[in-house]
């Protein structure tokens, strides 16, 4: 009896998903998934930064890929089922583990990975960034997860053209929280995804390679776009003023 | 003023009371990880100033 029960339950364990996705709809073409507010822990399975997708009409663009191959694989299946469309490009807004490592799934599928032109240099310079993820998360969850490098590099601006709209991958200054931070602007949706240039839900992390003046410059650039929706790399705020707490804190620290 | 104190005595810890004169903790203290990060953030920034 016990053996029969185990055999019946085995497929459930074998094919159980690690993640349950609860997207937030920003516009009719944009949805986001909000990461946990803590650093990478076993309990959050490495999903600690926001991930969004934009429907371009004839394909989708994914913005950031979280920390694991398994997250990306399950997210891809969820998005394909919800939209009946395929992801064609994956934008990685900085070199950190919590945004880059999931790109290993998309790289394996042959999708184009987009990152800042200085990303490779920063990946090589910061090996501990990736070690913490592999040390923290289980081997099962980390299976197939690798450090991958982008196929398309952005110096200042890259345009992606879809059948319904064009979007812009921008490097608004020399560096913000890291030297490789990108933002994604969709004028038609009045939407900006900012990666680590904006922190909400968790306190700003001014790192040793952050750049105070250039970070403020990037925030003012975001402000100048007057976008209706501004989604940071952390936190669930996506209103037009969501950049303000980060800007205010940086200006206070600069004046101290 | 604070940054000058830090540059003069960068081996010493930053005094939270000094920092709080400039960075209004009432605005940020309830944000998760404020306590872990606010002094470290200041150290990183002032260290950068020292190298400039």
PDB file of N, CA, C and O in Angstrom, chain A residues 56 59-63 88-91 112 114 152 158-163 165-169 184-185:
ATOM      1  N   UNK A  56       6.127  43.201 -27.467  1.00  0.00           N
ATOM      2  CA  UNK A  56       6.492  44.085 -28.580  1.00  0.00           C
ATOM      3  C   UNK A  56       5.553  43.898 -29.774  1.00  0.00           C
ATOM      4  O   UNK A  56       5.732  44.527 -30.812  1.00  0.00           O
ATOM      5  N   UNK A  59       6.902  39.629 -30.623  1.00  0.00           N
ATOM      6  CA  UNK A  59       7.755  38.880 -29.679  1.00  0.00           C
ATOM      7  C   UNK A  59       7.766  39.608 -28.337  1.00  0.00           C
ATOM      8  O   UNK A  59       7.185  40.702 -28.199  1.00  0.00           O
ATOM      9  N   UNK A  60       8.422  39.002 -27.352  1.00  0.00           N
ATOM     10  CA  UNK A  60       8.527  39.610 -26.017  1.00  0.00           C
ATOM     11  C   UNK A  60       9.983  39.939 -25.712  1.00  0.00           C
ATOM     12  O   UNK A  60      10.894  39.286 -26.234  1.00  0.00           O
ATOM     13  N   UNK A  61      10.181  40.933 -24.868  1.00  0.00           N
ATOM     14  CA  UNK A  61      11.515  41.239 -24.338  1.00  0.00           C
ATOM     15  C   UNK A  61      11.454  41.056 -22.821  1.00  0.00           C
ATOM     16  O   UNK A  61      10.568  41.623 -22.161  1.00  0.00           O
ATOM     17  N   UNK A  62      12.363  40.254 -22.292  1.00  0.00           N
ATOM     18  CA  UNK A  62      12.423  40.030 -20.843  1.00  0.00           C
ATOM     19  C   UNK A  62      13.437  40.993 -20.230  1.00  0.00           C
ATOM     20  O   UNK A  62      14.525  41.181 -20.789  1.00  0.00           O
ATOM     21  N   UNK A  63      13.071  41.584 -19.104  1.00  0.00           N
ATOM     22  CA  UNK A  63      13.971  42.522 -18.421  1.00  0.00           C
ATOM     23  C   UNK A  63      14.446  41.866 -17.130  1.00  0.00           C
ATOM     24  O   UNK A  63      13.686  41.717 -16.177  1.00  0.00           O
ATOM     25  N   UNK A  88      12.243  36.948 -27.202  1.00  0.00           N
ATOM     26  CA  UNK A  88      13.307  36.973 -28.222  1.00  0.00           C
ATOM     27  C   UNK A  88      14.605  37.580 -27.670  1.00  0.00           C
ATOM     28  O   UNK A  88      15.691  37.155 -28.032  1.00  0.00           O
ATOM     29  N   UNK A  89      14.463  38.591 -26.815  1.00  0.00           N
ATOM     30  CA  UNK A  89      15.645  39.258 -26.239  1.00  0.00           C
ATOM     31  C   UNK A  89      15.534  39.259 -24.718  1.00  0.00           C
ATOM     32  O   UNK A  89      14.426  39.408 -24.171  1.00  0.00           O
ATOM     33  N   UNK A  90      16.687  39.151 -24.053  1.00  0.00           N
ATOM     34  CA  UNK A  90      16.733  39.236 -22.585  1.00  0.00           C
ATOM     35  C   UNK A  90      17.716  40.346 -22.232  1.00  0.00           C
ATOM     36  O   UNK A  90      18.903  40.263 -22.575  1.00  0.00           O
ATOM     37  N   UNK A  91      17.211  41.389 -21.589  1.00  0.00           N
ATOM     38  CA  UNK A  91      18.083  42.500 -21.171  1.00  0.00           C
ATOM     39  C   UNK A  91      18.515  42.242 -19.734  1.00  0.00           C
ATOM     40  O   UNK A  91      17.664  42.033 -18.858  1.00  0.00           O
ATOM     41  N   UNK A 112      19.021  36.069 -27.608  1.00  0.00           N
ATOM     42  CA  UNK A 112      20.028  37.122 -27.517  1.00  0.00           C
ATOM     43  C   UNK A 112      19.997  37.753 -26.121  1.00  0.00           C
ATOM     44  O   UNK A 112      18.945  38.224 -25.674  1.00  0.00           O
ATOM     45  N   UNK A 114      21.325  40.783 -23.752  1.00  0.00           N
ATOM     46  CA  UNK A 114      21.821  42.161 -23.917  1.00  0.00           C
ATOM     47  C   UNK A 114      22.348  42.685 -22.583  1.00  0.00           C
ATOM     48  O   UNK A 114      21.685  42.524 -21.542  1.00  0.00           O
ATOM     49  N   UNK A 152      24.889  40.903 -27.043  1.00  0.00           N
ATOM     50  CA  UNK A 152      24.763  42.250 -27.616  1.00  0.00           C
ATOM     51  C   UNK A 152      25.127  43.257 -26.531  1.00  0.00           C
ATOM     52  O   UNK A 152      24.580  43.197 -25.427  1.00  0.00           O
ATOM     53  N   UNK A 158      20.617  51.270 -27.374  1.00  0.00           N
ATOM     54  CA  UNK A 158      20.277  50.223 -28.342  1.00  0.00           C
ATOM     55  C   UNK A 158      18.765  50.237 -28.525  1.00  0.00           C
ATOM     56  O   UNK A 158      18.028  50.266 -27.540  1.00  0.00           O
ATOM     57  N   UNK A 159      18.330  50.212 -29.764  1.00  0.00           N
ATOM     58  CA  UNK A 159      16.898  50.222 -30.049  1.00  0.00           C
ATOM     59  C   UNK A 159      16.454  48.818 -30.443  1.00  0.00           C
ATOM     60  O   UNK A 159      17.111  48.148 -31.238  1.00  0.00           O
ATOM     61  N   UNK A 160      15.346  48.367 -29.870  1.00  0.00           N
ATOM     62  CA  UNK A 160      14.746  47.102 -30.296  1.00  0.00           C
ATOM     63  C   UNK A 160      13.411  47.432 -30.951  1.00  0.00           C
ATOM     64  O   UNK A 160      12.561  48.105 -30.348  1.00  0.00           O
ATOM     65  N   UNK A 161      13.251  46.964 -32.180  1.00  0.00           N
ATOM     66  CA  UNK A 161      12.040  47.285 -32.947  1.00  0.00           C
ATOM     67  C   UNK A 161      11.102  46.084 -32.961  1.00  0.00           C
ATOM     68  O   UNK A 161      11.501  44.991 -33.368  1.00  0.00           O
ATOM     69  N   UNK A 162       9.863  46.306 -32.530  1.00  0.00           N
ATOM     70  CA  UNK A 162       8.843  45.274 -32.606  1.00  0.00           C
ATOM     71  C   UNK A 162       7.743  45.702 -33.562  1.00  0.00           C
ATOM     72  O   UNK A 162       7.777  46.817 -34.089  1.00  0.00           O
ATOM     73  N   UNK A 163       6.745  44.838 -33.782  1.00  0.00           N
ATOM     74  CA  UNK A 163       5.675  45.185 -34.731  1.00  0.00           C
ATOM     75  C   UNK A 163       4.742  46.258 -34.149  1.00  0.00           C
ATOM     76  O   UNK A 163       4.081  46.980 -34.893  1.00  0.00           O
ATOM     77  N   UNK A 165       5.772  48.423 -31.327  1.00  0.00           N
ATOM     78  CA  UNK A 165       6.487  49.528 -30.656  1.00  0.00           C
ATOM     79  C   UNK A 165       7.992  49.323 -30.733  1.00  0.00           C
ATOM     80  O   UNK A 165       8.450  48.211 -31.030  1.00  0.00           O
ATOM     81  N   UNK A 166       8.706  50.383 -30.447  1.00  0.00           N
ATOM     82  CA  UNK A 166      10.157  50.297 -30.296  1.00  0.00           C
ATOM     83  C   UNK A 166      10.500  50.607 -28.840  1.00  0.00           C
ATOM     84  O   UNK A 166       9.855  51.455 -28.219  1.00  0.00           O
ATOM     85  N   UNK A 167      11.507  49.925 -28.308  1.00  0.00           N
ATOM     86  CA  UNK A 167      11.976  50.261 -26.961  1.00  0.00           C
ATOM     87  C   UNK A 167      13.472  50.569 -27.017  1.00  0.00           C
ATOM     88  O   UNK A 167      14.157  50.200 -27.986  1.00  0.00           O
ATOM     89  N   UNK A 168      13.965  51.215 -25.973  1.00  0.00           N
ATOM     90  CA  UNK A 168      15.359  51.660 -25.958  1.00  0.00           C
ATOM     91  C   UNK A 168      16.065  51.124 -24.714  1.00  0.00           C
ATOM     92  O   UNK A 168      15.566  51.290 -23.597  1.00  0.00           O
ATOM     93  N   UNK A 169      17.206  50.497 -24.945  1.00  0.00           N
ATOM     94  CA  UNK A 169      18.057  50.052 -23.841  1.00  0.00           C
ATOM     95  C   UNK A 169      19.108  51.144 -23.684  1.00  0.00           C
ATOM     96  O   UNK A 169      19.872  51.416 -24.622  1.00  0.00           O
ATOM     97  N   UNK A 184      15.656  50.502 -19.233  1.00  0.00           N
ATOM     98  CA  UNK A 184      14.891  50.169 -20.439  1.00  0.00           C
ATOM     99  C   UNK A 184      13.700  51.122 -20.509  1.00  0.00           C
ATOM    100  O   UNK A 184      12.939  51.248 -19.539  1.00  0.00           O
ATOM    101  N   UNK A 185      13.556  51.785 -21.658  1.00  0.00           N
ATOM    102  CA  UNK A 185      12.521  52.807 -21.824  1.00  0.00           C
ATOM    103  C   UNK A 185      11.586  52.424 -22.967  1.00  0.00           C
ATOM    104  O   UNK A 185      12.045  52.174 -24.088  1.00  0.00           O
TER     105      UNK A 185
END
